[in-house]
Tab-separated table of C-alpha atoms in Angstrom:
chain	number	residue	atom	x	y	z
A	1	UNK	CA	253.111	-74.362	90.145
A	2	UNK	CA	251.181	-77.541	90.643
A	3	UNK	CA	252.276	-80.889	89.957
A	4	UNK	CA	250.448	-84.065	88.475
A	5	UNK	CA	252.405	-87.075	87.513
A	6	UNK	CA	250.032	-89.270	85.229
A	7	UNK	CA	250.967	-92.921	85.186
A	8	UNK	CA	249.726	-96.010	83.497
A	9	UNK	CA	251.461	-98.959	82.127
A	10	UNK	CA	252.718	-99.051	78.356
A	11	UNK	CA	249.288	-99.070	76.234
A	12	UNK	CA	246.675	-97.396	78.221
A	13	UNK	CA	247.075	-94.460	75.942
A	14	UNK	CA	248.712	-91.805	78.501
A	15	UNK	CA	250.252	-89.690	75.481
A	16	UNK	CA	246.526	-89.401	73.893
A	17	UNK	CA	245.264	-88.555	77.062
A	18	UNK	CA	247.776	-86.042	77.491
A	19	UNK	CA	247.550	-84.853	74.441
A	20	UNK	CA	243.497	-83.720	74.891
A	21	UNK	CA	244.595	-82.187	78.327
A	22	UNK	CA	247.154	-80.006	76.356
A	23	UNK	CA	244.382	-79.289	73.308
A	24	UNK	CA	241.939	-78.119	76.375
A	25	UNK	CA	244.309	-76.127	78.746
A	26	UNK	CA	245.719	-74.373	75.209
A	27	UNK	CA	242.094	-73.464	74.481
A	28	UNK	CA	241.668	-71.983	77.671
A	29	UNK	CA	244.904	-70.291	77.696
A	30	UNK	CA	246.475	-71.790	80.976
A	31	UNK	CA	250.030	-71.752	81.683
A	32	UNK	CA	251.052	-75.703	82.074
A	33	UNK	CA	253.922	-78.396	80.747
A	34	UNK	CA	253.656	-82.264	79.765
A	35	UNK	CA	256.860	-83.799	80.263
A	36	UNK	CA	257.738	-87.202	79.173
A	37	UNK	CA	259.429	-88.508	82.369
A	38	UNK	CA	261.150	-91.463	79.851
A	39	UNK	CA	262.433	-88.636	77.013
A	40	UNK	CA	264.430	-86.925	79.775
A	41	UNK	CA	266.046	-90.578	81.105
A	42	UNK	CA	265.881	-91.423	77.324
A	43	UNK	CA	267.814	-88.299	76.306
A	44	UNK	CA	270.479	-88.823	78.769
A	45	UNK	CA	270.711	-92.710	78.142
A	46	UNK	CA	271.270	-92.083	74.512
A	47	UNK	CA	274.003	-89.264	74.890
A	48	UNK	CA	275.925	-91.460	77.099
A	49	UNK	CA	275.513	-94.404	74.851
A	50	UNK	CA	273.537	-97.008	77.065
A	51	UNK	CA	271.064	-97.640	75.070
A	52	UNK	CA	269.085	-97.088	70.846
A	53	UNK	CA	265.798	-96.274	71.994
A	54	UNK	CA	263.205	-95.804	74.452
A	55	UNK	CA	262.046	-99.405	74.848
A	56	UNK	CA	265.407	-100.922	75.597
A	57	UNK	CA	265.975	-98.694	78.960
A	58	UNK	CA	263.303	-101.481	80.543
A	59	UNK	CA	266.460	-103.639	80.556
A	60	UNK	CA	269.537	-101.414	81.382
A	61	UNK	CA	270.843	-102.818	84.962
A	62	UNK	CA	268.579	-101.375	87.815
A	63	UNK	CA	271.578	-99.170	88.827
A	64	UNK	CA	271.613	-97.403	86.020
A	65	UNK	CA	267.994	-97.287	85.384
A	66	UNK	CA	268.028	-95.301	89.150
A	67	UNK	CA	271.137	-92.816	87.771
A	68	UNK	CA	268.711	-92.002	84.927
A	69	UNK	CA	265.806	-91.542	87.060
A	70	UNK	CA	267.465	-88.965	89.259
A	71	UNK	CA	268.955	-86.522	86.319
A	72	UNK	CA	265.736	-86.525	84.954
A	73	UNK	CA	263.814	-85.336	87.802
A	74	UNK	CA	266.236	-82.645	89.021
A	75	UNK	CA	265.470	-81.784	84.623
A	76	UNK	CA	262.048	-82.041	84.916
A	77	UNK	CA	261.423	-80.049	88.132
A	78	UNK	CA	263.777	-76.996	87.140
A	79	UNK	CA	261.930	-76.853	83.483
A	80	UNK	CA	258.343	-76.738	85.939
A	81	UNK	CA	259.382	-74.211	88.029
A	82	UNK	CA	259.367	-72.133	84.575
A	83	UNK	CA	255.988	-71.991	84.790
A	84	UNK	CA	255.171	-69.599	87.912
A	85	UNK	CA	252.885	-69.887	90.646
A	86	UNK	CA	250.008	-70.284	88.428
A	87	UNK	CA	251.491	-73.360	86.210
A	88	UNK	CA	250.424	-76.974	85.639
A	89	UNK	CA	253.114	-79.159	85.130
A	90	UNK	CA	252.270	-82.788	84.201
A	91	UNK	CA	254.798	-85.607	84.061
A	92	UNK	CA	253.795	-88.653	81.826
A	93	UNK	CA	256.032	-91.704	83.571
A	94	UNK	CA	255.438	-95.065	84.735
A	95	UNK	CA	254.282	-95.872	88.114
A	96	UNK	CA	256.158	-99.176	88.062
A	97	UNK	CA	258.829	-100.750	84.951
A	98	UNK	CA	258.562	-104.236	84.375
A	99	UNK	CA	262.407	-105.448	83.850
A	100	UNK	CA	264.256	-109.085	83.847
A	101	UNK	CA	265.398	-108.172	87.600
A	102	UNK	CA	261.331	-107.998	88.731
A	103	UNK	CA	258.972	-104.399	88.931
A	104	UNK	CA	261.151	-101.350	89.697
A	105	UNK	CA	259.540	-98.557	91.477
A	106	UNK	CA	259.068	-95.312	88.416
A	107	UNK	CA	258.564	-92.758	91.652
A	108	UNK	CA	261.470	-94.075	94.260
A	109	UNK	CA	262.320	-92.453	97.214
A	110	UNK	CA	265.302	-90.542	95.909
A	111	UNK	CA	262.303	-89.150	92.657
A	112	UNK	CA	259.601	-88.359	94.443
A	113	UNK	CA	260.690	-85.904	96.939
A	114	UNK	CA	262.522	-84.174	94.088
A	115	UNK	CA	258.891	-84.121	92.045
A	116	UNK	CA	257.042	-83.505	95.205
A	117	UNK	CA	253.239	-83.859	92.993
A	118	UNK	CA	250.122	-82.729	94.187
A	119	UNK	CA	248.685	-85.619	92.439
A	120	UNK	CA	249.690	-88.854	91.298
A	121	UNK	CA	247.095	-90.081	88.609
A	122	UNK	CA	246.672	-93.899	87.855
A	123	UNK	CA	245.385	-94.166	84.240
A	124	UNK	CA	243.634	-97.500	83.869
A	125	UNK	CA	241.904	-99.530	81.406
A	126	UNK	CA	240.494	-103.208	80.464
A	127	UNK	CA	243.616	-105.182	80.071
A	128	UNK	CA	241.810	-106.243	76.473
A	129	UNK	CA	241.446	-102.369	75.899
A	130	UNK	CA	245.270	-102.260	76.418
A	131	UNK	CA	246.088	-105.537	74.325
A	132	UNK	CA	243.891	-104.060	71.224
A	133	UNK	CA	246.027	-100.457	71.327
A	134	UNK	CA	249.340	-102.498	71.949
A	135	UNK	CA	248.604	-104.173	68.659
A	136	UNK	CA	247.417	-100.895	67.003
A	137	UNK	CA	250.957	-98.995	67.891
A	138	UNK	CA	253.309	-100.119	65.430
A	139	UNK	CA	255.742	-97.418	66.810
A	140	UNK	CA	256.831	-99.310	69.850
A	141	UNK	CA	257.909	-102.831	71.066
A	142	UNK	CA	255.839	-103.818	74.348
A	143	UNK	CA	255.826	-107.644	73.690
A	144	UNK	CA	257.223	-107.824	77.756
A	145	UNK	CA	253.415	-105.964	78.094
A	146	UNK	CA	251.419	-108.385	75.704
A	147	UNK	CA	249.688	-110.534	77.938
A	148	UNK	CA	246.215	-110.175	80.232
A	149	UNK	CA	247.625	-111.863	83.152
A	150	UNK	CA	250.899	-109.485	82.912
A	151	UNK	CA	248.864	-106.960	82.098
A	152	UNK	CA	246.887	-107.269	85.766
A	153	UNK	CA	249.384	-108.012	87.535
A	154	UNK	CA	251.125	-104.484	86.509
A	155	UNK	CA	248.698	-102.961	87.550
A	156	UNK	CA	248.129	-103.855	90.607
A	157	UNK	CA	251.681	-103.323	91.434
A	158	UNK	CA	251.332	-100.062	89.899
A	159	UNK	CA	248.719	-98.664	92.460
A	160	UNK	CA	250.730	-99.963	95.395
A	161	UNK	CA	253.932	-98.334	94.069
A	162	UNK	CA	251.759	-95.278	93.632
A	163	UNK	CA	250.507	-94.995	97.315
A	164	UNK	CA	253.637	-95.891	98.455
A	165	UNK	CA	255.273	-92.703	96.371
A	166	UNK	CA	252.390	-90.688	97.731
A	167	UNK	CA	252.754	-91.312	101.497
A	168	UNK	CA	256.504	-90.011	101.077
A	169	UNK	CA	255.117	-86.467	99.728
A	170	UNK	CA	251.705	-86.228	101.034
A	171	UNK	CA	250.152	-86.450	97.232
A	172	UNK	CA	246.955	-87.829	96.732
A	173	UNK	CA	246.550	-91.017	94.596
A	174	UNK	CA	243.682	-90.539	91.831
A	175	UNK	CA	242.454	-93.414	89.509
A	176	UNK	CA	241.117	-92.418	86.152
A	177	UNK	CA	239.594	-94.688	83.580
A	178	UNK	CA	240.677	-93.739	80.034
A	179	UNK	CA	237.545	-95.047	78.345
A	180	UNK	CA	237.923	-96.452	75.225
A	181	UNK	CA	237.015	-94.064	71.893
A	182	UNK	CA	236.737	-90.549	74.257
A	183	UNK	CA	240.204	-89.891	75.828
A	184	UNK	CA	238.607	-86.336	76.766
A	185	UNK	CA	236.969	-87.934	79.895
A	186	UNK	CA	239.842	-88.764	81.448
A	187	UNK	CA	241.729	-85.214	80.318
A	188	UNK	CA	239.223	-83.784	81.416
A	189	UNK	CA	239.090	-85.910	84.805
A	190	UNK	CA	242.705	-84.922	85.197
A	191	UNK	CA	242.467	-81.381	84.589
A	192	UNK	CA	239.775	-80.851	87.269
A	193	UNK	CA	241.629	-83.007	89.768
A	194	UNK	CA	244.463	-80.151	89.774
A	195	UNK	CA	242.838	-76.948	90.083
């Protein structure tokens, strides 16, 4: 089983994207997973009763955040190795979480040599790209995301956090643009990157 973890701050449209990779490798009949890194902490966080919904885990205290963090990858990893040999297994997370306490790392240490990837993608986009979908999702509240200047300096911590996850694992770090209109360029990108 292979292992891409596809990251990209709250906006840039990684469930779309991931959604055209899964429409592509289901055409071509390949064995593979998407797992929502934040649905396994979110699952967890809910049954203990920490927190209502997927947004408000951003501000649970950073121990807490890193409790979550590590269930969910010892999850996610056991539900991959379902897959076989032959299996893609792709993890839609967060390279870094803006909280109160500053940026917390989404691929510490202690998760990234559970996940061990092959690849660790970096979906990016103009931070105005990002600001127009913000506004377009009326599903979610990113107003801690709803700013340019916020919005670049996220990502730029997000592409240091990623190399620094990488060097622990020997992953390589991969940045894909998800252009705006056609998010089958960057499924598409991603999809070649792991065979």
């Amino acid at each position: 089983m292979k292992m891409g973890i596809v990251t990209g701050i709250p906006g840039v449209g990684k469930t779309t994207v991931l959604s055209k990779v899964s429409e592509i490798l289901s055409s071509e009949n390949r064995k593979y997973k998407i797992m929502n890194y934040g649905d396994y902490m979110l699952n967890t966080a809910i049954s203990e009763g920490f927190v209502n919904n997927r947004d408000e885990m951003r501000k649970l205290p950073l121990s807490k955040q890193r409790e979550l963090q590590l269930i969910a990858a010892k999850k996610i990893v056991e539900d991959a190795e379902k897959l076989g040999e032959d299996g893609l297994a792709f993890i839609d997370t967060h390279a870094v979480i803006r909280t109160p306490a500053g940026y917390l790392p989404g691929l510490p240490k202690h998760v990234i040599e559970i996940l061990s990837p092959q690849v660790i993608f970096l979906l990016e986009s103009s931070p105005e790209d990002i600001l127009d979908r913000q506004k377009r999702d009326k599903g979610r509240i990113r107003s801690d995301y709803a700013n340019i200047n916020v919005i670049n300096e996220t990502i730029n911590f997000a592409r240091y956090a990623a190399m620094a996850s990488a060097v622990l694992v020997g992953a390589s770090v991969k940045i894909v643009i998800n252009k705006e209109g056609d998010p089958s360029i960057a499924a598409k990108e991603i999809i070649s990157s792991m065979m």
